[in-house]
Amino acid sequence: TVDDDFIQSPQPVSFSFKHLLARVMLTFKNSVTSSDIKVSIKNPSIIICSRAGVIETPITNESKWSLYEDDFFTGTATISYSSYSGYYNEVPANGQLSTDYKFVIPIEGSTDEIGFLLQITKGESSIESEEVISLNWNPEMGGSYNIVVDITDEMIASISKE
């Protein structure tokens, strides 16, 4: 129960929260200089090396996750950003498109990847390409990451040559 004085003039309460996972957002930036080219993405995902992990106990600020593998938890896992799955989403010219956050096990030295389908449209013709980008990162517990994928003229030119 609380008294009437508290209800009428509540005092601030200090609160901090440290998550054991890391959250990751993907942002696709359209840096293509030609206004004739439309850039769209579909099925963005993080392909993670850690389907399961073990954390040191007792848990402190210095605790680290390590990869856990057995007969069931082996190989990679794909975390999909489902609100962008199944259809193409245009990345505005000179603009960007961001996903929501997903949570990953932050394992130091992870060899995770970002995967997505990229569609380039010019006039009536379009090219679709499956893209995979390696992440060289060291995610931390409680960390919040916005990974920016810059879609450039050079990327478009390399896809057009394939």
PDB file of C-alpha atoms in Angstrom:
ATOM      1  CA  THR A   1       0.000   0.000   0.000  1.00  0.00           C
ATOM      2  CA  VAL A   2       1.034   3.616  -0.473  1.00  0.00           C
ATOM      3  CA  ASP A   3       0.022   6.688   1.393  1.00  0.00           C
ATOM      4  CA  ASP A   4      -1.735   9.744  -0.047  1.00  0.00           C
ATOM      5  CA  ASP A   5       1.459  11.855   0.027  1.00  0.00           C
ATOM      6  CA  PHE A   6       3.203   9.466  -2.381  1.00  0.00           C
ATOM      7  CA  ILE A   7       0.296   9.457  -4.841  1.00  0.00           C
ATOM      8  CA  GLN A   8       0.157  13.260  -4.908  1.00  0.00           C
ATOM      9  CA  SER A   9       3.918  13.822  -5.301  1.00  0.00           C
ATOM     10  CA  PRO A  10       5.688  10.603  -6.293  1.00  0.00           C
ATOM     11  CA  GLN A  11       9.476  10.463  -6.089  1.00  0.00           C
ATOM     12  CA  PRO A  12      11.548   9.322  -9.090  1.00  0.00           C
ATOM     13  CA  VAL A  13      12.682   5.721  -8.897  1.00  0.00           C
ATOM     14  CA  SER A  14      16.104   4.738 -10.242  1.00  0.00           C
ATOM     15  CA  PHE A  15      16.042   1.732 -12.506  1.00  0.00           C
ATOM     16  CA  SER A  16      18.612   0.122 -14.785  1.00  0.00           C
ATOM     17  CA  PHE A  17      18.342  -2.989 -16.884  1.00  0.00           C
ATOM     18  CA  LYS A  18      21.118  -4.985 -18.514  1.00  0.00           C
ATOM     19  CA  HIS A  19      20.036  -7.569 -21.056  1.00  0.00           C
ATOM     20  CA  LEU A  20      22.100 -10.729 -21.560  1.00  0.00           C
ATOM     21  CA  LEU A  21      21.510 -10.623 -25.321  1.00  0.00           C
ATOM     22  CA  ALA A  22      22.363  -8.001 -27.944  1.00  0.00           C
ATOM     23  CA  ARG A  23      19.724  -6.394 -30.128  1.00  0.00           C
ATOM     24  CA  VAL A  24      20.318  -5.798 -33.828  1.00  0.00           C
ATOM     25  CA  MET A  25      18.559  -3.587 -36.356  1.00  0.00           C
ATOM     26  CA  LEU A  26      19.390  -3.526 -40.065  1.00  0.00           C
ATOM     27  CA  THR A  27      19.282  -0.281 -42.034  1.00  0.00           C
ATOM     28  CA  PHE A  28      19.471  -0.334 -45.827  1.00  0.00           C
ATOM     29  CA  LYS A  29      20.757   2.956 -47.222  1.00  0.00           C
ATOM     30  CA  ASN A  30      20.184   3.846 -50.887  1.00  0.00           C
ATOM     31  CA  SER A  31      23.265   5.733 -52.124  1.00  0.00           C
ATOM     32  CA  VAL A  32      22.665   5.018 -55.830  1.00  0.00           C
ATOM     33  CA  THR A  33      23.174   8.273 -57.738  1.00  0.00           C
ATOM     34  CA  SER A  34      20.920   7.535 -60.738  1.00  0.00           C
ATOM     35  CA  SER A  35      17.312   8.609 -60.215  1.00  0.00           C
ATOM     36  CA  ASP A  36      16.314   6.037 -62.897  1.00  0.00           C
ATOM     37  CA  ILE A  37      17.220   3.107 -60.650  1.00  0.00           C
ATOM     38  CA  LYS A  38      14.819   1.769 -58.025  1.00  0.00           C
ATOM     39  CA  VAL A  39      16.323  -0.264 -55.167  1.00  0.00           C
ATOM     40  CA  SER A  40      14.246  -2.786 -53.185  1.00  0.00           C
ATOM     41  CA  ILE A  41      15.039  -5.423 -50.559  1.00  0.00           C
ATOM     42  CA  LYS A  42      13.284  -8.605 -49.479  1.00  0.00           C
ATOM     43  CA  ASN A  43      13.817 -11.222 -46.742  1.00  0.00           C
ATOM     44  CA  PRO A  44      16.519  -9.499 -44.695  1.00  0.00           C
ATOM     45  CA  SER A  45      18.019 -11.775 -42.055  1.00  0.00           C
ATOM     46  CA  ILE A  46      20.974 -12.323 -39.776  1.00  0.00           C
ATOM     47  CA  ILE A  47      22.702 -15.662 -40.269  1.00  0.00           C
ATOM     48  CA  ILE A  48      24.285 -16.341 -36.903  1.00  0.00           C
ATOM     49  CA  CYS A  49      27.007 -18.777 -35.953  1.00  0.00           C
ATOM     50  CA  SER A  50      25.521 -19.320 -32.499  1.00  0.00           C
ATOM     51  CA  ARG A  51      22.266 -21.278 -32.306  1.00  0.00           C
ATOM     52  CA  ALA A  52      22.935 -21.829 -28.611  1.00  0.00           C
ATOM     53  CA  GLY A  53      25.319 -20.416 -26.073  1.00  0.00           C
ATOM     54  CA  VAL A  54      26.485 -20.847 -22.510  1.00  0.00           C
ATOM     55  CA  ILE A  55      27.151 -17.882 -20.241  1.00  0.00           C
ATOM     56  CA  GLU A  56      29.643 -17.822 -17.381  1.00  0.00           C
ATOM     57  CA  THR A  57      28.116 -17.806 -13.929  1.00  0.00           C
ATOM     58  CA  PRO A  58      27.746 -16.034 -11.672  1.00  0.00           C
ATOM     59  CA  ILE A  59      26.694 -13.397 -14.177  1.00  0.00           C
ATOM     60  CA  THR A  60      28.635 -10.130 -13.902  1.00  0.00           C
ATOM     61  CA  ASN A  61      29.407  -7.243 -16.260  1.00  0.00           C
ATOM     62  CA  GLU A  62      32.499  -9.202 -17.367  1.00  0.00           C
ATOM     63  CA  SER A  63      30.625 -12.453 -18.112  1.00  0.00           C
ATOM     64  CA  LYS A  64      31.001 -13.799 -21.638  1.00  0.00           C
ATOM     65  CA  TRP A  65      28.916 -16.104 -23.790  1.00  0.00           C
ATOM     66  CA  SER A  66      30.564 -19.087 -25.455  1.00  0.00           C
ATOM     67  CA  LEU A  67      29.284 -21.233 -28.291  1.00  0.00           C
ATOM     68  CA  TYR A  68      27.426 -24.368 -27.242  1.00  0.00           C
ATOM     69  CA  GLU A  69      27.159 -27.267 -29.659  1.00  0.00           C
ATOM     70  CA  ASP A  70      25.843 -30.786 -29.290  1.00  0.00           C
ATOM     71  CA  ASP A  71      23.930 -33.176 -31.537  1.00  0.00           C
ATOM     72  CA  PHE A  72      20.899 -30.864 -31.598  1.00  0.00           C
ATOM     73  CA  PHE A  73      22.450 -27.364 -31.441  1.00  0.00           C
ATOM     74  CA  THR A  74      24.897 -27.399 -34.349  1.00  0.00           C
ATOM     75  CA  GLY A  75      25.397 -25.176 -37.349  1.00  0.00           C
ATOM     76  CA  THR A  76      23.947 -21.767 -37.987  1.00  0.00           C
ATOM     77  CA  ALA A  77      20.539 -20.249 -37.420  1.00  0.00           C
ATOM     78  CA  THR A  78      18.744 -17.603 -39.444  1.00  0.00           C
ATOM     79  CA  ILE A  79      16.869 -14.812 -37.702  1.00  0.00           C
ATOM     80  CA  SER A  80      14.408 -13.303 -40.177  1.00  0.00           C
ATOM     81  CA  TYR A  81      12.917  -9.840 -40.044  1.00  0.00           C
ATOM     82  CA  SER A  82       9.459 -11.150 -40.920  1.00  0.00           C
ATOM     83  CA  SER A  83       7.829  -7.760 -41.514  1.00  0.00           C
ATOM     84  CA  TYR A  84      10.032  -7.492 -44.638  1.00  0.00           C
ATOM     85  CA  SER A  85       9.648 -11.085 -45.859  1.00  0.00           C
ATOM     86  CA  GLY A  86       7.749 -12.324 -48.868  1.00  0.00           C
ATOM     87  CA  TYR A  87       7.653  -9.126 -50.909  1.00  0.00           C
ATOM     88  CA  TYR A  88      10.012  -6.373 -52.009  1.00  0.00           C
ATOM     89  CA  ASN A  89      10.278  -3.165 -49.984  1.00  0.00           C
ATOM     90  CA  GLU A  90      11.551  -0.093 -51.809  1.00  0.00           C
ATOM     91  CA  VAL A  91      14.463   1.777 -50.269  1.00  0.00           C
ATOM     92  CA  PRO A  92      13.731   5.438 -51.092  1.00  0.00           C
ATOM     93  CA  ALA A  93      16.190   7.277 -53.355  1.00  0.00           C
ATOM     94  CA  ASN A  94      18.818   8.959 -51.137  1.00  0.00           C
ATOM     95  CA  GLY A  95      16.956   7.485 -48.170  1.00  0.00           C
ATOM     96  CA  GLN A  96      16.922   4.427 -45.995  1.00  0.00           C
ATOM     97  CA  LEU A  97      14.735   1.595 -44.756  1.00  0.00           C
ATOM     98  CA  SER A  98      15.192   0.152 -41.253  1.00  0.00           C
ATOM     99  CA  THR A  99      13.984  -3.111 -39.752  1.00  0.00           C
ATOM    100  CA  ASP A 100      12.814  -3.666 -36.212  1.00  0.00           C
ATOM    101  CA  TYR A 101      15.208  -5.102 -33.607  1.00  0.00           C
ATOM    102  CA  LYS A 102      15.987  -8.795 -33.182  1.00  0.00           C
ATOM    103  CA  PHE A 103      17.989 -10.357 -30.349  1.00  0.00           C
ATOM    104  CA  VAL A 104      21.148 -12.458 -30.759  1.00  0.00           C
ATOM    105  CA  ILE A 105      23.528 -14.268 -28.434  1.00  0.00           C
ATOM    106  CA  PRO A 106      26.568 -11.940 -28.290  1.00  0.00           C
ATOM    107  CA  ILE A 107      29.541 -14.232 -28.848  1.00  0.00           C
ATOM    108  CA  GLU A 108      32.886 -12.445 -29.149  1.00  0.00           C
ATOM    109  CA  GLY A 109      34.476 -12.846 -32.579  1.00  0.00           C
ATOM    110  CA  SER A 110      31.236 -14.100 -34.160  1.00  0.00           C
ATOM    111  CA  THR A 111      31.361 -14.835 -37.870  1.00  0.00           C
ATOM    112  CA  ASP A 112      27.776 -13.790 -38.460  1.00  0.00           C
ATOM    113  CA  GLU A 113      26.363 -12.615 -41.782  1.00  0.00           C
ATOM    114  CA  ILE A 114      23.522 -10.497 -43.135  1.00  0.00           C
ATOM    115  CA  GLY A 115      21.520 -11.969 -45.984  1.00  0.00           C
ATOM    116  CA  PHE A 116      18.871 -10.345 -48.201  1.00  0.00           C
ATOM    117  CA  LEU A 117      17.477 -10.309 -51.704  1.00  0.00           C
ATOM    118  CA  LEU A 118      18.233  -7.126 -53.612  1.00  0.00           C
ATOM    119  CA  GLN A 119      16.149  -6.036 -56.590  1.00  0.00           C
ATOM    120  CA  ILE A 120      17.400  -3.344 -58.945  1.00  0.00           C
ATOM    121  CA  THR A 121      14.814  -1.924 -61.356  1.00  0.00           C
ATOM    122  CA  LYS A 122      15.432   0.423 -64.257  1.00  0.00           C
ATOM    123  CA  GLY A 123      12.420   1.121 -66.429  1.00  0.00           C
ATOM    124  CA  GLU A 124      10.717  -2.184 -67.206  1.00  0.00           C
ATOM    125  CA  SER A 125      13.711  -4.442 -66.493  1.00  0.00           C
ATOM    126  CA  SER A 126      14.898  -5.670 -63.133  1.00  0.00           C
ATOM    127  CA  ILE A 127      17.701  -7.775 -61.706  1.00  0.00           C
ATOM    128  CA  GLU A 128      17.438  -9.810 -58.521  1.00  0.00           C
ATOM    129  CA  SER A 129      20.498 -10.808 -56.528  1.00  0.00           C
ATOM    130  CA  GLU A 130      20.979 -12.761 -53.315  1.00  0.00           C
ATOM    131  CA  GLU A 131      23.422 -10.822 -51.150  1.00  0.00           C
ATOM    132  CA  VAL A 132      25.410 -12.055 -48.155  1.00  0.00           C
ATOM    133  CA  ILE A 133      27.595  -9.659 -46.193  1.00  0.00           C
ATOM    134  CA  SER A 134      30.006 -10.830 -43.483  1.00  0.00           C
ATOM    135  CA  LEU A 135      29.997  -9.058 -40.151  1.00  0.00           C
ATOM    136  CA  ASN A 136      33.299  -8.576 -38.390  1.00  0.00           C
ATOM    137  CA  TRP A 137      32.033  -7.525 -35.013  1.00  0.00           C
ATOM    138  CA  ASN A 138      32.164  -8.218 -31.313  1.00  0.00           C
ATOM    139  CA  PRO A 139      28.630  -7.813 -30.011  1.00  0.00           C
ATOM    140  CA  GLU A 140      28.317  -7.227 -26.270  1.00  0.00           C
ATOM    141  CA  MET A 141      25.665  -8.181 -23.734  1.00  0.00           C
ATOM    142  CA  GLY A 142      23.062  -5.451 -23.582  1.00  0.00           C
ATOM    143  CA  GLY A 143      24.463  -3.830 -26.719  1.00  0.00           C
ATOM    144  CA  SER A 144      22.212  -2.223 -29.279  1.00  0.00           C
ATOM    145  CA  TYR A 145      23.435  -2.302 -32.877  1.00  0.00           C
ATOM    146  CA  ASN A 146      22.226  -0.676 -36.080  1.00  0.00           C
ATOM    147  CA  ILE A 147      24.050  -2.336 -38.965  1.00  0.00           C
ATOM    148  CA  VAL A 148      23.958  -0.135 -42.062  1.00  0.00           C
ATOM    149  CA  VAL A 149      24.100  -1.763 -45.502  1.00  0.00           C
ATOM    150  CA  ASP A 150      24.998   0.939 -48.015  1.00  0.00           C
ATOM    151  CA  ILE A 151      23.692   0.106 -51.494  1.00  0.00           C
ATOM    152  CA  THR A 152      26.025   1.987 -53.813  1.00  0.00           C
ATOM    153  CA  ASP A 153      26.656   2.451 -57.531  1.00  0.00           C
ATOM    154  CA  GLU A 154      29.582   0.013 -57.200  1.00  0.00           C
ATOM    155  CA  MET A 155      27.322  -2.681 -55.732  1.00  0.00           C
ATOM    156  CA  ILE A 156      24.799  -2.167 -58.547  1.00  0.00           C
ATOM    157  CA  ALA A 157      27.563  -2.325 -61.183  1.00  0.00           C
ATOM    158  CA  SER A 158      28.938  -5.615 -59.788  1.00  0.00           C
ATOM    159  CA  ILE A 159      25.450  -7.180 -59.782  1.00  0.00           C
ATOM    160  CA  SER A 160      24.784  -6.006 -63.352  1.00  0.00           C
ATOM    161  CA  LYS A 161      27.943  -7.808 -64.555  1.00  0.00           C
ATOM    162  CA  GLU A 162      26.884 -11.186 -63.094  1.00  0.00           C
TER     163      GLU A 162
END
